[in-house]
Coordinates of C-alpha atoms in Angstrom, one line a residue:
Chain Y
M1 CA 110.2 112.5 124.9
E2 CA 109.5 113.2 121.2
I3 CA 112.1 111.5 118.8
V4 CA 111.4 114.1 116.4
K5 CA 110.0 117.8 116.9
T6 CA 110.1 120.6 114.6
E7 CA 109.0 124.1 115.7
N8 CA 108.1 126.6 113.2
L9 CA 110.2 125.1 110.5
T10 CA 110.7 127.1 107.4
F11 CA 112.9 126.1 104.5
E12 CA 113.6 128.4 101.4
Y13 CA 115.3 127.5 98.2
I14 CA 117.1 130.4 97.0
R15 CA 117.7 130.4 93.2
R16 CA 120.5 132.6 91.9
D17 CA 121.8 133.5 88.4
E18 CA 125.3 133.4 87.1
N19 CA 126.3 136.1 89.2
D20 CA 125.1 134.8 92.3
N21 CA 122.0 137.5 92.3
V22 CA 118.9 136.3 93.9
E23 CA 116.6 135.4 91.3
G24 CA 113.8 134.0 93.5
I25 CA 112.7 132.3 96.5
T26 CA 110.7 129.3 96.9
T27 CA 109.4 128.6 100.3
A28 CA 109.2 124.8 100.1
V29 CA 108.4 124.2 104.1
D30 CA 106.4 126.6 105.5
N31 CA 106.2 126.9 109.5
V32 CA 105.9 123.2 110.2
S33 CA 105.5 121.9 113.7
I34 CA 105.1 118.6 114.5
D35 CA 105.8 116.0 117.2
V36 CA 106.6 112.3 116.3
K37 CA 106.7 110.3 119.6
Q38 CA 109.3 107.2 119.7
G39 CA 107.7 104.1 118.3
E40 CA 105.1 105.9 116.2
F41 CA 104.2 105.0 112.6
I42 CA 103.8 108.5 110.8
A43 CA 102.8 108.9 107.0
I44 CA 103.3 111.8 105.1
L45 CA 100.9 112.5 101.9
G46 CA 101.1 115.4 99.6
H47 CA 101.3 116.1 95.9
N48 CA 104.4 116.6 94.0
G49 CA 106.2 119.9 95.2
S50 CA 104.0 120.0 98.4
G51 CA 107.3 119.8 100.3
K52 CA 107.4 116.5 101.8
S53 CA 110.8 115.5 100.6
T54 CA 112.2 118.7 101.9
L55 CA 110.6 118.3 105.4
A56 CA 112.1 114.9 105.3
K57 CA 115.7 115.6 104.6
H58 CA 115.7 118.1 107.5
L59 CA 115.1 115.0 109.9
N60 CA 118.6 113.6 109.4
A61 CA 120.3 117.2 108.8
I62 CA 121.0 116.7 105.2
L63 CA 119.0 120.3 105.1
F64 CA 119.0 122.9 107.8
P65 CA 116.1 125.1 108.7
T66 CA 115.9 128.7 107.1
E67 CA 114.1 129.6 110.1
G68 CA 112.8 127.5 113.3
T69 CA 114.3 124.3 114.8
V70 CA 114.4 120.8 114.2
W71 CA 115.4 118.5 117.3
V72 CA 115.9 114.7 116.8
N73 CA 116.2 112.9 120.0
G74 CA 116.3 116.2 121.9
L75 CA 119.4 117.4 119.7
D76 CA 119.1 120.6 117.8
T77 CA 120.1 119.5 114.0
K78 CA 121.5 123.1 113.3
D79 CA 124.4 122.3 116.0
L80 CA 127.2 120.8 113.8
D81 CA 128.5 118.9 117.1
N82 CA 125.2 116.8 116.7
L83 CA 125.7 116.1 113.4
W84 CA 126.7 112.5 113.3
T85 CA 124.6 111.7 116.4
V86 CA 121.5 113.0 114.5
R87 CA 122.1 111.1 111.3
N88 CA 122.8 107.9 113.2
T89 CA 119.6 108.3 115.2
A90 CA 117.3 109.2 112.1
G91 CA 118.5 106.9 109.0
M92 CA 117.2 107.6 105.5
V93 CA 115.8 105.4 102.6
F94 CA 115.4 107.1 99.3
Q95 CA 113.3 106.1 96.2
N96 CA 116.0 104.7 93.8
P97 CA 117.6 101.4 95.1
D98 CA 120.2 101.5 92.5
N99 CA 121.4 105.2 94.1
Q100 CA 121.9 103.8 97.6
I101 CA 123.6 100.6 97.2
I102 CA 127.3 100.7 97.1
G103 CA 128.4 97.1 98.3
Q104 CA 129.8 94.6 95.6
I105 CA 128.0 91.9 98.0
V106 CA 124.9 92.5 100.1
E107 CA 126.5 91.8 103.4
E108 CA 129.4 94.3 102.8
D109 CA 126.8 97.0 101.7
V110 CA 125.0 96.5 104.9
G111 CA 128.1 96.9 106.8
F112 CA 129.1 100.0 105.4
G113 CA 127.1 102.1 107.7
P114 CA 128.2 100.7 110.9
E115 CA 132.1 100.3 109.9
N116 CA 131.8 104.1 109.0
M117 CA 130.5 104.7 112.4
G118 CA 133.6 103.1 114.0
V119 CA 132.0 99.9 115.2
S120 CA 134.1 96.9 116.1
T121 CA 134.5 94.2 113.3
K122 CA 132.7 91.5 115.3
E123 CA 129.9 93.7 116.3
I124 CA 129.4 94.8 112.6
W125 CA 129.0 91.1 111.7
E126 CA 126.4 90.6 114.5
R127 CA 124.7 93.7 113.2
V128 CA 124.7 92.6 109.7
E129 CA 123.4 89.4 110.3
E130 CA 120.6 90.6 112.6
S131 CA 119.6 93.6 110.3
L132 CA 119.5 91.1 107.2
K133 CA 117.1 88.7 109.0
V134 CA 114.9 91.5 110.1
V135 CA 114.2 92.2 106.4
G136 CA 114.2 88.9 105.2
M137 CA 117.5 89.1 103.0
Y138 CA 119.8 86.9 105.0
E139 CA 119.8 83.9 102.7
Y140 CA 121.0 86.6 100.3
R141 CA 123.9 87.9 102.1
K142 CA 126.6 86.6 99.5
S143 CA 124.7 87.7 96.4
S144 CA 125.5 90.7 94.3
P145 CA 123.0 93.6 94.8
N146 CA 122.7 94.0 90.9
R147 CA 121.2 90.3 90.9
L148 CA 118.3 91.1 93.2
S149 CA 114.8 92.6 92.3
G150 CA 114.0 96.2 93.1
G151 CA 112.1 95.0 96.1
Q152 CA 114.9 93.1 97.4
K153 CA 117.2 96.0 96.9
Q154 CA 115.1 98.3 98.7
R155 CA 115.2 95.7 101.6
V156 CA 118.9 95.7 101.6
S157 CA 119.1 99.4 101.8
I158 CA 116.7 99.5 104.6
A159 CA 118.9 96.8 106.2
G160 CA 121.9 99.0 105.6
V161 CA 120.1 101.8 107.8
L162 CA 119.2 99.5 110.2
A163 CA 122.7 98.1 110.9
M164 CA 123.4 101.6 112.3
H165 CA 120.7 101.1 115.1
P166 CA 118.8 104.3 114.2
K167 CA 115.7 105.1 116.7
C168 CA 113.9 106.5 113.5
I169 CA 113.8 105.5 109.9
V170 CA 112.7 108.1 107.3
L171 CA 111.6 106.4 104.0
D172 CA 111.2 108.9 101.1
E173 CA 108.7 106.9 98.5
P174 CA 110.4 103.6 98.9
T175 CA 108.2 101.6 96.7
A176 CA 107.6 104.3 93.7
M177 CA 109.8 102.1 91.5
L178 CA 108.8 98.7 92.6
D179 CA 106.3 96.1 91.3
P180 CA 103.1 94.9 93.4
I181 CA 105.0 92.1 95.3
G182 CA 108.1 94.4 95.8
R183 CA 106.0 97.2 97.3
K184 CA 104.5 94.5 99.7
E185 CA 107.6 93.0 100.6
V186 CA 109.0 96.3 101.5
I187 CA 106.0 97.6 103.3
D188 CA 105.8 94.3 105.5
A189 CA 109.4 95.0 106.5
V190 CA 108.8 98.4 107.2
R191 CA 105.6 97.3 109.4
G192 CA 107.8 94.7 111.1
L193 CA 110.6 97.3 112.2
N194 CA 107.9 99.3 113.7
D195 CA 105.9 96.5 115.5
V196 CA 108.6 94.2 116.5
E197 CA 111.8 96.4 116.7
K198 CA 109.5 99.4 118.0
I199 CA 111.6 101.7 115.6
T200 CA 109.8 105.3 114.6
I201 CA 108.7 105.1 111.0
I202 CA 108.1 108.1 108.8
L203 CA 107.0 107.0 105.4
I204 CA 106.5 109.3 102.6
T205 CA 104.3 107.9 99.9
H206 CA 102.1 108.4 96.8
N207 CA 100.2 104.9 97.5
M208 CA 97.3 105.5 99.5
D209 CA 97.0 101.7 100.2
E210 CA 100.5 101.7 102.4
I211 CA 99.4 104.2 104.9
V212 CA 96.2 102.3 106.2
H213 CA 98.6 100.9 108.9
A214 CA 100.0 104.1 110.0
D215 CA 99.1 105.6 113.8
R216 CA 99.1 109.0 112.2
V217 CA 99.2 110.8 108.8
F218 CA 100.1 114.3 108.0
V219 CA 98.9 115.9 104.5
M220 CA 100.9 118.6 103.3
D221 CA 100.3 121.0 100.7
K222 CA 102.2 124.2 99.8
G223 CA 105.1 123.4 102.4
H224 CA 102.7 123.5 105.3
I225 CA 100.7 120.7 107.0
E226 CA 97.3 120.8 105.9
M227 CA 95.5 117.7 107.6
E228 CA 96.7 115.7 110.4
G229 CA 95.0 112.5 112.0
T230 CA 94.8 108.7 111.8
P231 CA 94.4 106.8 108.7
R232 CA 90.4 106.7 109.3
E233 CA 90.0 110.3 110.0
I234 CA 92.1 111.4 106.8
F235 CA 90.4 108.9 104.5
S236 CA 87.0 110.1 105.5
K237 CA 87.7 113.4 103.8
V238 CA 87.4 112.2 100.3
E239 CA 86.6 115.3 98.5
R240 CA 89.1 117.3 100.5
L241 CA 92.0 114.8 99.6
K242 CA 91.0 115.0 95.7
E243 CA 91.4 118.7 95.9
L244 CA 94.8 118.3 97.2
R245 CA 95.8 116.2 94.1
L246 CA 95.4 113.0 96.2
C247 CA 93.1 110.1 96.3
V248 CA 91.9 107.4 98.7
P249 CA 92.1 103.5 98.3
Q250 CA 90.0 102.1 96.1
V251 CA 87.6 100.4 98.8
T252 CA 87.4 103.6 100.7
E253 CA 86.1 105.2 97.7
I254 CA 83.6 102.7 96.9
A255 CA 82.2 102.9 100.6
Y256 CA 82.1 106.9 100.4
E257 CA 80.1 106.4 97.0
L258 CA 77.6 103.9 98.3
K259 CA 77.1 105.9 101.7
K260 CA 76.3 108.8 99.4
R261 CA 73.8 106.8 97.7
G262 CA 72.1 105.9 101.1
L263 CA 73.8 103.1 102.5
P264 CA 74.4 103.3 106.0
I265 CA 78.2 102.5 106.0
P266 CA 80.7 104.4 108.5
A267 CA 83.1 107.0 107.1
G268 CA 86.5 106.1 106.6
I269 CA 86.5 102.1 105.4
L270 CA 90.2 101.2 104.9
T271 CA 90.4 97.3 104.0
I272 CA 88.5 94.8 102.1
D273 CA 87.4 93.2 105.2
E274 CA 85.7 96.5 106.8
L275 CA 84.1 97.3 103.7
T276 CA 82.6 93.5 103.7
E277 CA 81.6 93.8 107.4
A278 CA 80.1 97.1 106.8
L279 CA 78.0 95.8 103.9
K280 CA 76.8 92.6 105.8
K281 CA 75.3 95.0 108.4
C282 CA 73.1 96.6 105.5
R283 CA 71.6 93.5 104.6
Chain T
M1 CA 100.0 100.3 60.8
S2 CA 100.3 96.5 61.9
M3 CA 103.0 95.1 64.2
I4 CA 103.5 91.6 64.7
L5 CA 105.8 89.2 66.7
N6 CA 106.0 85.9 65.3
H7 CA 107.7 83.3 67.8
V8 CA 110.1 85.9 69.2
S9 CA 112.7 84.8 71.5
Y10 CA 115.7 86.7 72.9
V11 CA 118.6 85.5 74.7
Y12 CA 121.2 87.7 76.5
N13 CA 125.0 86.9 76.0
P14 CA 124.2 83.7 74.1
G15 CA 127.2 81.1 74.5
T16 CA 128.7 82.5 77.8
P17 CA 128.2 81.6 81.1
M18 CA 126.0 84.6 81.5
E19 CA 123.5 83.4 79.1
S20 CA 119.8 84.1 79.9
R21 CA 116.8 83.9 78.0
A22 CA 114.6 86.9 78.3
L23 CA 111.9 86.2 75.7
N24 CA 110.2 83.0 75.1
D25 CA 108.3 82.4 72.0
I26 CA 106.3 85.6 71.8
N27 CA 103.4 85.9 69.6
L28 CA 101.6 89.2 69.6
K29 CA 99.7 91.4 67.2
I30 CA 99.4 95.1 68.0
N31 CA 96.4 96.7 66.4
D32 CA 95.5 99.8 64.9
G33 CA 94.6 102.3 67.8
E34 CA 94.5 100.0 70.6
F35 CA 95.6 100.9 74.0
L36 CA 97.4 98.1 75.1
G37 CA 98.5 97.5 78.8
L38 CA 101.8 95.6 79.8
I39 CA 102.3 94.0 82.9
G40 CA 104.6 91.6 84.8
H41 CA 106.8 91.6 87.7
T42 CA 110.4 93.2 87.3
G43 CA 112.5 90.7 85.3
S44 CA 109.3 89.2 83.7
G45 CA 110.7 90.4 80.2
K46 CA 108.6 93.5 79.5
S47 CA 111.6 95.7 78.9
T48 CA 113.2 93.4 76.5
L49 CA 110.0 92.9 74.7
V50 CA 109.4 96.6 74.3
Q51 CA 113.1 97.2 73.0
H52 CA 111.9 94.7 70.1
L53 CA 109.1 97.0 69.1
N54 CA 111.3 99.7 67.7
G55 CA 114.3 97.7 66.9
L56 CA 116.8 98.5 69.5
L57 CA 116.9 94.7 70.1
L58 CA 116.6 92.3 67.2
P59 CA 115.1 88.8 68.0
T60 CA 117.6 85.8 68.6
S61 CA 114.9 83.7 66.7
G62 CA 111.5 84.3 65.2
E63 CA 110.3 87.6 63.5
V64 CA 109.2 91.2 64.0
Y65 CA 107.1 92.6 61.3
F66 CA 106.1 96.3 61.0
N67 CA 103.7 96.8 58.1
G68 CA 104.7 93.6 56.6
A69 CA 108.1 94.2 56.8
D70 CA 110.9 91.9 58.7
I71 CA 112.8 94.6 60.9
S72 CA 115.7 92.1 60.8
D73 CA 116.0 92.5 57.1
P74 CA 119.4 94.3 56.3
E75 CA 117.4 96.4 53.7
F76 CA 114.7 97.7 56.5
S77 CA 115.6 101.0 58.0
R78 CA 115.6 100.4 61.5
K79 CA 116.1 104.4 62.0
D80 CA 112.6 105.2 60.2
L81 CA 111.2 102.6 62.4
R82 CA 112.3 104.4 65.6
G83 CA 110.5 107.6 64.3
K84 CA 107.3 105.4 63.8
V85 CA 107.4 103.5 67.1
G86 CA 108.2 106.0 69.8
L87 CA 109.7 104.9 73.0
V88 CA 109.2 106.9 76.3
F89 CA 111.5 105.5 78.8
Q90 CA 111.2 105.4 82.9
Y91 CA 111.8 108.9 84.2
P92 CA 112.0 110.2 80.5
E93 CA 112.5 113.7 82.1
H94 CA 116.2 112.8 82.7
Q95 CA 116.8 112.7 79.0
L96 CA 116.1 116.3 78.7
F97 CA 118.9 118.5 77.8
E98 CA 118.3 121.6 75.6
A99 CA 118.3 125.3 76.9
D100 CA 114.7 125.6 76.5
V101 CA 111.7 123.5 76.4
F102 CA 110.6 124.3 73.0
S103 CA 114.5 123.4 71.4
D104 CA 114.3 120.4 73.4
V105 CA 111.0 119.2 71.5
C106 CA 112.3 120.2 68.1
F107 CA 115.6 118.0 68.4
G108 CA 114.0 114.8 67.3
P109 CA 112.3 116.0 64.3
I110 CA 115.1 118.4 63.2
N111 CA 117.4 115.3 63.7
K112 CA 115.1 113.2 61.5
G113 CA 116.0 115.8 58.7
L114 CA 112.9 118.1 58.8
S115 CA 112.9 121.7 58.0
K116 CA 112.9 123.9 61.0
K117 CA 109.6 125.3 60.2
E118 CA 108.1 121.9 60.0
A119 CA 109.7 121.0 63.2
E120 CA 108.8 123.9 65.0
L121 CA 105.2 123.3 63.9
R122 CA 105.2 119.5 65.1
A123 CA 106.7 120.6 68.7
F124 CA 103.9 123.5 68.8
S125 CA 101.1 120.8 68.3
A126 CA 103.1 118.1 70.6
L127 CA 103.5 120.6 73.6
K128 CA 99.7 121.8 73.3
Q129 CA 98.7 118.2 73.2
V130 CA 100.4 117.4 76.4
G131 CA 98.9 120.5 78.2
I132 CA 102.1 122.7 78.4
E133 CA 101.2 126.3 78.1
D134 CA 103.1 128.9 75.7
E135 CA 104.4 130.6 78.6
Y136 CA 106.7 127.6 79.5
F137 CA 108.0 127.3 76.0
Y138 CA 110.9 129.5 76.4
Q139 CA 112.1 128.3 79.8
S140 CA 114.4 125.7 81.0
P141 CA 113.1 122.5 81.1
F142 CA 114.9 122.0 84.5
D143 CA 112.9 124.7 86.0
L144 CA 109.7 122.9 85.3
S145 CA 107.8 120.8 88.0
G146 CA 108.2 116.8 87.9
G147 CA 104.9 116.3 86.1
Q148 CA 105.7 119.2 83.7
K149 CA 109.3 118.0 82.7
R150 CA 107.6 114.4 82.2
R151 CA 105.1 115.8 79.8
V152 CA 107.7 117.7 78.0
A153 CA 109.8 114.6 77.5
I154 CA 106.6 112.8 76.1
A155 CA 105.9 115.6 73.9
G156 CA 109.5 115.3 72.4
V157 CA 108.7 111.6 71.5
L158 CA 105.2 112.8 69.9
A159 CA 106.7 115.4 67.7
M160 CA 108.3 112.4 65.9
E161 CA 104.4 111.5 65.0
P162 CA 104.7 107.9 66.1
E163 CA 102.0 105.4 64.9
V164 CA 102.8 103.5 67.9
L165 CA 103.7 105.3 71.3
V166 CA 105.3 102.9 73.9
L167 CA 105.7 104.1 77.6
D168 CA 107.4 102.4 80.0
E169 CA 105.9 103.4 83.4
P170 CA 105.1 107.3 82.6
T171 CA 103.5 107.6 86.2
A172 CA 106.3 106.5 88.4
G173 CA 106.7 109.0 91.3
L174 CA 103.9 111.0 90.3
D175 CA 101.1 112.1 92.7
P176 CA 97.5 110.7 92.3
A177 CA 96.4 113.6 90.2
G178 CA 99.5 113.7 88.3
R179 CA 99.0 110.2 87.3
D180 CA 95.5 110.7 86.1
E181 CA 96.5 113.6 84.1
I182 CA 99.1 111.7 82.3
L183 CA 96.9 108.8 81.7
G184 CA 94.0 110.9 80.7
M185 CA 96.4 112.9 78.4
L186 CA 97.4 109.5 76.7
S187 CA 93.5 108.8 76.1
N188 CA 93.0 112.0 74.3
I189 CA 96.3 111.2 72.4
R190 CA 95.2 108.2 71.1
K191 CA 91.7 109.4 70.1
E192 CA 93.3 112.4 68.4
R193 CA 96.0 110.9 66.5
G194 CA 94.8 107.4 66.1
C195 CA 98.1 106.0 67.3
S196 CA 98.3 102.6 69.3
I197 CA 99.6 102.8 72.9
V198 CA 101.6 100.4 74.8
L199 CA 101.6 101.1 78.3
V200 CA 104.2 99.3 80.6
S201 CA 102.8 99.6 84.2
H202 CA 102.9 98.5 87.9
S203 CA 99.9 99.7 88.8
M204 CA 97.0 97.3 88.0
E205 CA 94.4 99.9 89.1
D206 CA 95.8 102.1 86.0
V207 CA 95.7 99.5 83.4
A208 CA 92.5 98.1 84.5
E209 CA 91.2 101.8 84.2
Y210 CA 92.8 102.6 80.7
A211 CA 93.9 99.7 78.6
D212 CA 91.4 97.9 76.1
R213 CA 93.5 94.7 76.4
I214 CA 96.2 93.6 78.7
I215 CA 99.2 91.3 78.1
V216 CA 100.7 89.7 81.2
M217 CA 104.4 88.4 81.2
N218 CA 105.9 86.0 83.5
K219 CA 109.6 84.3 83.2
G220 CA 109.8 85.7 79.5
S221 CA 106.4 84.3 78.1
I222 CA 102.9 85.8 77.6
V223 CA 100.8 84.3 80.2
F224 CA 97.6 86.1 79.5
D225 CA 96.5 88.3 76.7
D226 CA 92.7 89.6 76.9
T227 CA 90.5 92.3 78.3
P228 CA 91.1 93.6 81.5
A229 CA 87.8 92.0 82.8
E230 CA 89.1 88.5 81.7
V231 CA 92.7 88.9 82.8
F232 CA 91.9 89.8 86.4
K233 CA 89.4 87.0 87.0
F234 CA 92.7 85.2 87.6
S235 CA 93.8 86.8 90.8
K236 CA 95.2 83.6 92.4
E237 CA 97.4 83.0 89.4
L238 CA 98.3 87.0 89.4
E239 CA 99.6 86.8 92.8
N240 CA 101.6 83.7 92.2
M241 CA 103.4 86.0 89.7
G242 CA 104.0 88.5 91.9
L243 CA 101.3 90.9 90.5
C244 CA 97.5 91.3 91.8
A245 CA 94.2 92.1 90.8
P246 CA 92.8 95.9 91.4
E247 CA 91.5 96.4 95.0
V248 CA 87.9 96.8 93.6
T249 CA 87.9 93.1 91.9
R250 CA 89.5 91.7 95.0
A251 CA 86.9 93.3 97.2
L252 CA 84.1 92.0 95.0
K253 CA 85.5 88.5 95.2
K254 CA 85.3 88.6 98.8
L255 CA 81.7 89.9 98.7
K256 CA 80.8 87.2 96.5
E257 CA 82.1 84.6 98.8
E258 CA 80.1 86.2 101.5
G259 CA 76.8 85.5 99.4
F260 CA 76.5 89.1 98.0
N261 CA 75.3 88.8 94.1
V262 CA 78.0 91.2 92.6
D263 CA 79.4 91.0 89.4
V264 CA 83.3 90.1 89.9
S265 CA 84.4 91.0 86.6
C266 CA 84.2 94.9 87.3
V267 CA 88.0 96.3 87.5
N268 CA 87.2 100.3 88.3
V269 CA 85.4 102.0 91.1
R270 CA 82.7 103.3 89.1
D271 CA 81.4 99.7 88.0
G272 CA 82.2 98.3 91.3
V273 CA 80.0 100.9 93.1
E274 CA 77.5 100.1 90.5
T275 CA 77.1 96.3 90.9
I276 CA 77.2 96.8 94.5
S277 CA 74.3 99.3 94.4
K278 CA 72.4 96.8 92.3
C279 CA 72.6 94.0 95.2
F280 CA 71.0 96.8 97.6
G281 CA 68.4 97.9 94.9
I282 CA 69.7 101.5 94.8

């Protein structure tokens, strides 16, 4: 069964003036139908305003479809009886770590989610320990979150979601505010969740090098899914991505330019090692 | 314009248990019309350094000179300095507050005591320079897209006609085309106004492409101060500091190890493609 499924999902933001008259309607998500299988690593790309975040907010019932349906683990998100189950199944991590940490010490913050769910005290502690270990932050469990770096804070946020034992985690630009090492820490933690814990990952990002390891990529434009495929298939279409205000990793672009100049390099080179191997064969 | 930092150190909360040294013996000269990239991991002291440039912080020891005058001098007008060194904070669009775009950009110049007419002229030219069209002038800034809002916020600082423009991660959260637009715009502003630009960034690819000179900070000290090509030669050292060289440079290094005769000092895709092409005689 699909962990996440949307059918003809459309969402409209309605702008109103002071007297509640409708001033205009913006269709942020336009007739989107996607299926995500349990355990997949999905990346969503798209320029600012393409509808990525609006789509993401439907996956754990922060927003509800204007038209169409979203199912999370088979449950219709529109059905209010399902609300808490849906939110416990699909957790969410946002861009700014400072907006999502509330505890005075790390372990307290991570325990907040399960505590709210009514998990027994003993099990809360077990979950806190386990989650912090998974993201590599266990040794900081007694620290104050405001003494941590951005990458560490973001990993604490992920642990907080993880402690709720979700089947799926949606991350909305989790690395936008981080330095290179912080980005790597977060992406490594996310890949670990997917590889080892088999948690479904839906990652929204503007950093093309972070999606190289995804199973499937969706590219959004004007609220709909414009492209879909493996990272290699997507990154083979360099010109199309540029039209959509996106780009490709630097090695992919180098390979593309060299191919245009006549070197027999396969399309969609994703890593430094692949470029090296491809060029060796050209010698 | 000249800006010199001479043996600048800064200590937060001196004499308390919270005491921490954020800057350690910084020596730096910012030249006229230079595009300077400032990199370093979170907590390396970049923001503390930047706040010394317009006198928001004063050095605990050492001096900061602007056009020969010590900014710590009681006679020195730091209010004027803030007009001459414009600081664009991270997510500057959060600081927009006026009812319409044009008034928001006028706020700084009017506050500085300029006439309404002069302020409006400056606002007009600043908005044009950041690429905001007339049709948006009388809209609420909150109805604009993220990238547009950010450009309006930058225009607000430009309208002060600064001699040095300092930007803290101006491209955070923007899509790739939006990043290029903002950085290309900064390049043009530098050319047209002749002001110096200090760009604080976590994107090695961006500073490699746009900066003439890169300052690398670690633990409150300047570790490297050189051209991008020279700085990114030290990829191992950069990695130990939580940074990295651009992907192009790392790829070329790997190719060199594998016996390709490539120039490993290339820091952007254009040059990278050229040097590999040369290897293959194409």
